[in-house]
Amino acid sequence: MSKAFQKHSMRSLLYIPGNNPSMLQNCAIYGADAVIMDLEDSISISEKDSARNLVKHALRDLDFGDMSIIVRVNARDTPYFEQDIEEIIPASPDAIRLPKVDSASDVLAADELISRLEEINGLPKGKIGIQAMLETARAIINVNSIAASSPRLVGLTLGGQDLAADLGIRATKEGYELIYAKSAVIIAAKAFGLQAFDTVFTDVNDPEGLRTQTELSFALGFSGKAAIHPSQVSIINSVYTPDPKELAKAIKIVTAAREAEQKGQGVIAVDGRMVDAPVVSQALRILELARLAGMEVSEL
Amino acid sequence: MSTNCVRNSLGRLVPREIRGLGAVEPFSGPYARLDGSFIWTASPVSRRVPTISANKVVSSLRAAIERSGLQNGMTISFHHHLRNGDAIVSLVLSELEKMGYRDLTLAPSSLGDSHDCVADAIKKGLVTRLNTSGVRGEVGKAISNGYLESPAIIRSHGGRARAIEEGSLKIDVAFLGAPACDRLGNMTGVIGNTACGSLGYAMVDARYASHVIAITDNLVDYPLSPRISIPQYLVDQVVVVDSIGDPSKIATGATRITRDPLQLYIAELAFKVIKASGYLKNDCSFQTGGGGPSLAVARYVRDYMKSNSIKGSYCIGGITGYMADMLKEGLFRTLFDVQSFDAAVIDSIAHNPNHVEADASWYANPFNKGCLVNDLDVVVLAALDVDIDFNVDVLTGHDGILRGASGGHSDTAAGAKLALITIPSMRNGVPSIRERVQTIVTPGETIDVIVTERGIAVNPRREDLIARLKDSGLPIKNIHQLKKDIEAITGIPEEISFQNEIVGIVEYRDGTIIDSIRKV
């Protein structure tokens, strides 16, 4: 599997306040697949400049290993947005997380700015992805056009707290009240080949609550989930880790499918049961998750 | 001083003779005196027999000191169970100064943040020699800057008990703070406004000091109940004072588990090592401290034992409310409490018969007939620095100034089957794994695993453990590689320069000299 693929397959995305040098320095040790260096909600107005500076230098100077590096900038309607993009893009993160995306035009505006900066800084065109955060009812009804808006878009996610506020409802631990919005985001993302990430679980002292909610995220089809504390990372990863028996079966299916393909056979059977394309596709996803979890998967 | 020095088996230059202690032996291995051939002689105690009708309660501290027969040049002791709220040391030193005493040896079980007054006593010549487990703040600076006439002697808790019992540390007068005491001197720390829990260290002083003065702010009806920790037959006098300490700093609430993500992560890794080591099973014994990631390790251990229905044998050492809860839940059969770390243990130690108040000798004296640490399965320890030979420094900071405590570190490491160090890979940008630590307190031979957030190093001596951890999926690294990885971020700090003068010596638990501390 290529490194690039690994870098973009993300079960856990750890938020780190962009103004905390020690957390930035240590963020790679907790086992998250991605870090989201935050310049937005966790940073007070008086700290915006120093956070931006710190993140810029961290991107240039620190070694984050195989983690994907995402920077959450401030929203388009704030006075910080353009400066965030202008200073962060030259440091070449893997993606920008764009908050408060209400429509395709928000993505396109960011895309245009990033494209210009990529060119000026000699970066490969389209190298830096965009993750769009949908945080309002309006965004949810526009989800399909947002998902289709730009080839630079690599993922969609929800802003759970803001969305609940916009809907005038209270966000619960289980998160059932956002099921429709979550499903809408997942289906739009899948339809356009994007990843879909679930919103954070805010109670850092409730590991069981996080596990339950992450199990729901996984069942619904989210590619991964954001964490607001390092202790949440291992729980999220464990929910996304296949059972060894499930993995063994997936290996059998993929091996049989490859052999059938080489022999030009159509329908195949594994352990006496018919295996068709959707089953193979599910098995491939299990192999991908197993590799992310560091489980032994022989090259297929 | 350096002309009369010798290199010990760890290559450290240590003195052969120390004023006040006489000739001393260099360290020659943690188990060199534990092979069954070493003969140890406990010293007899000489005491003046009181008259049969003596009234022990005296009118003032000054009167008690006068009656004790204390003279210049003698040794006085204290316990540190009152933690940072302790007022006894400053009360007594202040009275001794007013009475014109000089040239005393101070031998507390340890010194903490409330004892800066000792630095003044050293500078004024009231105290000229110091025996302790630990020092903080101004006292550390005074020692490191060479204010003592003789080198400070740093001992482990077990080593102190041994030294007292064999007479190499001879206490003339012990001033023992008592949260509750009756008129004949029965005392305890489990009740009272200034309750501190166990009096484990003070028990040894009471048994071997020539003269014992109980100092209390809570004189209760005779006989003291519900518990007598130190019995009347060991106590010469009782002094009642207004306050023996600040209850808000003695009876602190339950020690809380750290919320620092880095420390929690180190704790999680440490727990995974313990789990993979195979020692966490029925009848296991366990010790962990109350600070840093230690209590967080205990949380993982607790959850694992609960979900796997494991029932342990005992926990020892400094005991927190968290451990008392584990006792209550039946996860361990017994707690041996030498020192209570927080007030949350008070109810447990006072009322649970399986929460046993253990003295420091029982805890860790290597030369008695079986101390508790010898049967430990797992101990989780902290450190200031470690080195590539797994030696541990818990005494000197990055600037070379004394600021730590030997405590039960070397005792438990020597006894436990799995001695594990949890340490952040760097502090304030300075790496924690060094080529050689400044001061060796615990020899690397007794340390099995070092856990940092950037990798775990297993002592190459423990081939069995290396094999057991091989497929654990844990980030195991060679210690040299781990050091290199950390230095890739921090760089290599310059060595501190010291003067030749020896200002302190670190006595290993068996009485040999493991390292010396030089003037800064």
PDB file of N, CA and C in Angstrom, chain B residues 275-327:
ATOM      1  N   LYS B 275       1.041  -5.358  32.081  1.00  0.00           N
ATOM      2  CA  LYS B 275       0.116  -6.411  31.637  1.00  0.00           C
ATOM      3  C   LYS B 275       0.879  -7.466  30.819  1.00  0.00           C
ATOM      4  N   ALA B 276       1.698  -6.994  29.881  1.00  0.00           N
ATOM      5  CA  ALA B 276       2.421  -7.937  29.018  1.00  0.00           C
ATOM      6  C   ALA B 276       3.498  -8.710  29.778  1.00  0.00           C
ATOM      7  N   SER B 277       3.949  -8.140  30.905  1.00  0.00           N
ATOM      8  CA  SER B 277       5.021  -8.812  31.661  1.00  0.00           C
ATOM      9  C   SER B 277       4.524 -10.104  32.319  1.00  0.00           C
ATOM     10  N   GLY B 278       3.213 -10.200  32.507  1.00  0.00           N
ATOM     11  CA  GLY B 278       2.655 -11.412  33.117  1.00  0.00           C
ATOM     12  C   GLY B 278       2.613 -11.374  34.632  1.00  0.00           C
ATOM     13  N   TYR B 279       3.063 -10.269  35.243  1.00  0.00           N
ATOM     14  CA  TYR B 279       3.094 -10.212  36.716  1.00  0.00           C
ATOM     15  C   TYR B 279       1.745  -9.825  37.321  1.00  0.00           C
ATOM     16  N   LEU B 280       0.873  -9.265  36.486  1.00  0.00           N
ATOM     17  CA  LEU B 280      -0.413  -8.810  37.020  1.00  0.00           C
ATOM     18  C   LEU B 280      -1.409  -9.969  37.016  1.00  0.00           C
ATOM     19  N   LYS B 281      -1.363 -10.757  38.075  1.00  0.00           N
ATOM     20  CA  LYS B 281      -2.228 -11.940  38.150  1.00  0.00           C
ATOM     21  C   LYS B 281      -2.649 -12.133  39.606  1.00  0.00           C
ATOM     22  N   ASN B 282      -3.442 -13.146  39.874  1.00  0.00           N
ATOM     23  CA  ASN B 282      -3.887 -13.396  41.240  1.00  0.00           C
ATOM     24  C   ASN B 282      -2.698 -13.438  42.189  1.00  0.00           C
ATOM     25  N   ASP B 283      -2.871 -12.874  43.378  1.00  0.00           N
ATOM     26  CA  ASP B 283      -1.845 -12.857  44.423  1.00  0.00           C
ATOM     27  C   ASP B 283      -0.670 -11.936  44.126  1.00  0.00           C
ATOM     28  N   CYS B 284      -0.811 -11.052  43.141  1.00  0.00           N
ATOM     29  CA  CYS B 284       0.300 -10.142  42.846  1.00  0.00           C
ATOM     30  C   CYS B 284       0.400  -9.067  43.931  1.00  0.00           C
ATOM     31  N   SER B 285       1.592  -8.489  44.059  1.00  0.00           N
ATOM     32  CA  SER B 285       1.799  -7.365  44.967  1.00  0.00           C
ATOM     33  C   SER B 285       2.264  -6.173  44.147  1.00  0.00           C
ATOM     34  N   PHE B 286       1.940  -4.978  44.628  1.00  0.00           N
ATOM     35  CA  PHE B 286       2.055  -3.805  43.760  1.00  0.00           C
ATOM     36  C   PHE B 286       2.383  -2.566  44.578  1.00  0.00           C
ATOM     37  N   GLN B 287       3.227  -1.717  44.027  1.00  0.00           N
ATOM     38  CA  GLN B 287       3.479  -0.416  44.662  1.00  0.00           C
ATOM     39  C   GLN B 287       3.555   0.659  43.602  1.00  0.00           C
ATOM     40  N   THR B 288       2.924   1.775  43.904  1.00  0.00           N
ATOM     41  CA  THR B 288       3.061   2.934  43.023  1.00  0.00           C
ATOM     42  C   THR B 288       3.011   4.199  43.866  1.00  0.00           C
ATOM     43  N   GLY B 289       3.570   5.250  43.344  1.00  0.00           N
ATOM     44  CA  GLY B 289       3.592   6.507  44.099  1.00  0.00           C
ATOM     45  C   GLY B 289       2.295   7.279  43.953  1.00  0.00           C
ATOM     46  N   GLY B 290       2.285   8.495  44.486  1.00  0.00           N
ATOM     47  CA  GLY B 290       1.070   9.302  44.459  1.00  0.00           C
ATOM     48  C   GLY B 290       1.118  10.420  43.444  1.00  0.00           C
ATOM     49  N   GLY B 291       2.229  10.594  42.772  1.00  0.00           N
ATOM     50  CA  GLY B 291       2.342  11.736  41.874  1.00  0.00           C
ATOM     51  C   GLY B 291       2.523  11.336  40.424  1.00  0.00           C
ATOM     52  N   GLY B 292       2.627  12.363  39.574  1.00  0.00           N
ATOM     53  CA  GLY B 292       2.899  12.148  38.151  1.00  0.00           C
ATOM     54  C   GLY B 292       1.988  11.094  37.555  1.00  0.00           C
ATOM     55  N   PRO B 293       2.525  10.258  36.722  1.00  0.00           N
ATOM     56  CA  PRO B 293       1.684   9.259  36.080  1.00  0.00           C
ATOM     57  C   PRO B 293       1.367   8.063  36.989  1.00  0.00           C
ATOM     58  N   SER B 294       2.000   8.013  38.191  1.00  0.00           N
ATOM     59  CA  SER B 294       1.894   6.809  39.014  1.00  0.00           C
ATOM     60  C   SER B 294       0.452   6.422  39.319  1.00  0.00           C
ATOM     61  N   LEU B 295      -0.321   7.405  39.771  1.00  0.00           N
ATOM     62  CA  LEU B 295      -1.699   7.102  40.154  1.00  0.00           C
ATOM     63  C   LEU B 295      -2.522   6.716  38.923  1.00  0.00           C
ATOM     64  N   ALA B 296      -2.161   7.293  37.781  1.00  0.00           N
ATOM     65  CA  ALA B 296      -2.865   6.930  36.546  1.00  0.00           C
ATOM     66  C   ALA B 296      -2.582   5.473  36.188  1.00  0.00           C
ATOM     67  N   VAL B 297      -1.360   5.008  36.477  1.00  0.00           N
ATOM     68  CA  VAL B 297      -1.054   3.590  36.251  1.00  0.00           C
ATOM     69  C   VAL B 297      -1.973   2.745  37.129  1.00  0.00           C
ATOM     70  N   ALA B 298      -2.128   3.197  38.387  1.00  0.00           N
ATOM     71  CA  ALA B 298      -2.989   2.461  39.323  1.00  0.00           C
ATOM     72  C   ALA B 298      -4.421   2.373  38.781  1.00  0.00           C
ATOM     73  N   ARG B 299      -4.870   3.423  38.116  1.00  0.00           N
ATOM     74  CA  ARG B 299      -6.229   3.390  37.559  1.00  0.00           C
ATOM     75  C   ARG B 299      -6.373   2.291  36.495  1.00  0.00           C
ATOM     76  N   TYR B 300      -5.363   2.198  35.625  1.00  0.00           N
ATOM     77  CA  TYR B 300      -5.416   1.147  34.597  1.00  0.00           C
ATOM     78  C   TYR B 300      -5.363  -0.235  35.249  1.00  0.00           C
ATOM     79  N   VAL B 301      -4.504  -0.353  36.265  1.00  0.00           N
ATOM     80  CA  VAL B 301      -4.362  -1.629  36.961  1.00  0.00           C
ATOM     81  C   VAL B 301      -5.695  -2.002  37.616  1.00  0.00           C
ATOM     82  N   ARG B 302      -6.312  -1.007  38.244  1.00  0.00           N
ATOM     83  CA  ARG B 302      -7.593  -1.246  38.917  1.00  0.00           C
ATOM     84  C   ARG B 302      -8.652  -1.751  37.923  1.00  0.00           C
ATOM     85  N   ASP B 303      -8.789  -1.041  36.800  1.00  0.00           N
ATOM     86  CA  ASP B 303      -9.794  -1.436  35.802  1.00  0.00           C
ATOM     87  C   ASP B 303      -9.518  -2.841  35.285  1.00  0.00           C
ATOM     88  N   TYR B 304      -8.249  -3.130  35.037  1.00  0.00           N
ATOM     89  CA  TYR B 304      -7.882  -4.446  34.487  1.00  0.00           C
ATOM     90  C   TYR B 304      -8.168  -5.551  35.496  1.00  0.00           C
ATOM     91  N   MET B 305      -7.800  -5.298  36.757  1.00  0.00           N
ATOM     92  CA  MET B 305      -8.034  -6.323  37.783  1.00  0.00           C
ATOM     93  C   MET B 305      -9.528  -6.580  37.952  1.00  0.00           C
ATOM     94  N   LYS B 306     -10.308  -5.488  37.909  1.00  0.00           N
ATOM     95  CA  LYS B 306     -11.766  -5.638  38.048  1.00  0.00           C
ATOM     96  C   LYS B 306     -12.336  -6.451  36.898  1.00  0.00           C
ATOM     97  N   SER B 307     -11.983  -6.059  35.675  1.00  0.00           N
ATOM     98  CA  SER B 307     -12.633  -6.724  34.552  1.00  0.00           C
ATOM     99  C   SER B 307     -12.120  -8.151  34.346  1.00  0.00           C
ATOM    100  N   ASN B 308     -10.978  -8.467  34.931  1.00  0.00           N
ATOM    101  CA  ASN B 308     -10.467  -9.840  34.781  1.00  0.00           C
ATOM    102  C   ASN B 308     -10.553 -10.630  36.091  1.00  0.00           C
ATOM    103  N   SER B 309     -11.298 -10.070  37.052  1.00  0.00           N
ATOM    104  CA  SER B 309     -11.504 -10.735  38.349  1.00  0.00           C
ATOM    105  C   SER B 309     -10.192 -11.191  38.991  1.00  0.00           C
ATOM    106  N   ILE B 310      -9.203 -10.297  38.977  1.00  0.00           N
ATOM    107  CA  ILE B 310      -7.911 -10.606  39.601  1.00  0.00           C
ATOM    108  C   ILE B 310      -7.916 -10.078  41.031  1.00  0.00           C
ATOM    109  N   LYS B 311      -7.492 -10.910  41.958  1.00  0.00           N
ATOM    110  CA  LYS B 311      -7.384 -10.474  43.353  1.00  0.00           C
ATOM    111  C   LYS B 311      -5.919 -10.508  43.762  1.00  0.00           C
ATOM    112  N   GLY B 312      -5.390  -9.336  44.093  1.00  0.00           N
ATOM    113  CA  GLY B 312      -3.981  -9.245  44.439  1.00  0.00           C
ATOM    114  C   GLY B 312      -3.734  -9.555  45.904  1.00  0.00           C
ATOM    115  N   SER B 313      -2.472  -9.648  46.249  1.00  0.00           N
ATOM    116  CA  SER B 313      -2.078  -9.942  47.622  1.00  0.00           C
ATOM    117  C   SER B 313      -1.992  -8.649  48.444  1.00  0.00           C
ATOM    118  N   TYR B 314      -1.008  -7.797  48.133  1.00  0.00           N
ATOM    119  CA  TYR B 314      -0.873  -6.576  48.931  1.00  0.00           C
ATOM    120  C   TYR B 314      -0.308  -5.407  48.123  1.00  0.00           C
ATOM    121  N   CYS B 315      -0.560  -4.220  48.642  1.00  0.00           N
ATOM    122  CA  CYS B 315       0.062  -2.994  48.142  1.00  0.00           C
ATOM    123  C   CYS B 315       0.871  -2.396  49.276  1.00  0.00           C
ATOM    124  N   ILE B 316       1.989  -1.758  48.956  1.00  0.00           N
ATOM    125  CA  ILE B 316       2.770  -1.121  50.015  1.00  0.00           C
ATOM    126  C   ILE B 316       3.186   0.288  49.631  1.00  0.00           C
ATOM    127  N   GLY B 317       3.841   0.915  50.627  1.00  0.00           N
ATOM    128  CA  GLY B 317       4.517   2.177  50.376  1.00  0.00           C
ATOM    129  C   GLY B 317       3.697   3.367  50.799  1.00  0.00           C
ATOM    130  N   GLY B 318       3.908   4.428  50.082  1.00  0.00           N
ATOM    131  CA  GLY B 318       3.063   5.590  50.254  1.00  0.00           C
ATOM    132  C   GLY B 318       1.690   5.212  49.747  1.00  0.00           C
ATOM    133  N   ILE B 319       0.683   5.409  50.590  1.00  0.00           N
ATOM    134  CA  ILE B 319      -0.659   4.952  50.229  1.00  0.00           C
ATOM    135  C   ILE B 319      -1.573   6.158  49.990  1.00  0.00           C
ATOM    136  N   THR B 320      -2.322   6.095  48.908  1.00  0.00           N
ATOM    137  CA  THR B 320      -3.286   7.150  48.591  1.00  0.00           C
ATOM    138  C   THR B 320      -4.706   6.626  48.812  1.00  0.00           C
ATOM    139  N   GLY B 321      -5.655   7.551  48.803  1.00  0.00           N
ATOM    140  CA  GLY B 321      -7.058   7.166  48.912  1.00  0.00           C
ATOM    141  C   GLY B 321      -7.451   6.210  47.799  1.00  0.00           C
ATOM    142  N   TYR B 322      -6.789   6.367  46.660  1.00  0.00           N
ATOM    143  CA  TYR B 322      -7.086   5.499  45.526  1.00  0.00           C
ATOM    144  C   TYR B 322      -6.796   4.037  45.859  1.00  0.00           C
ATOM    145  N   MET B 323      -5.654   3.837  46.550  1.00  0.00           N
ATOM    146  CA  MET B 323      -5.295   2.462  46.935  1.00  0.00           C
ATOM    147  C   MET B 323      -6.262   1.952  48.008  1.00  0.00           C
ATOM    148  N   ALA B 324      -6.676   2.871  48.894  1.00  0.00           N
ATOM    149  CA  ALA B 324      -7.640   2.468  49.932  1.00  0.00           C
ATOM    150  C   ALA B 324      -8.947   2.003  49.286  1.00  0.00           C
ATOM    151  N   ASP B 325      -9.335   2.674  48.207  1.00  0.00           N
ATOM    152  CA  ASP B 325     -10.544   2.252  47.479  1.00  0.00           C
ATOM    153  C   ASP B 325     -10.349   0.861  46.876  1.00  0.00           C
ATOM    154  N   MET B 326      -9.151   0.596  46.373  1.00  0.00           N
ATOM    155  CA  MET B 326      -8.879  -0.727  45.782  1.00  0.00           C
ATOM    156  C   MET B 326      -8.950  -1.824  46.849  1.00  0.00           C
ATOM    157  N   LEU B 327      -8.517  -1.458  48.058  1.00  0.00           N
ATOM    158  CA  LEU B 327      -8.616  -2.415  49.178  1.00  0.00           C
ATOM    159  C   LEU B 327     -10.092  -2.692  49.473  1.00  0.00           C
TER     160      LEU B 327
END
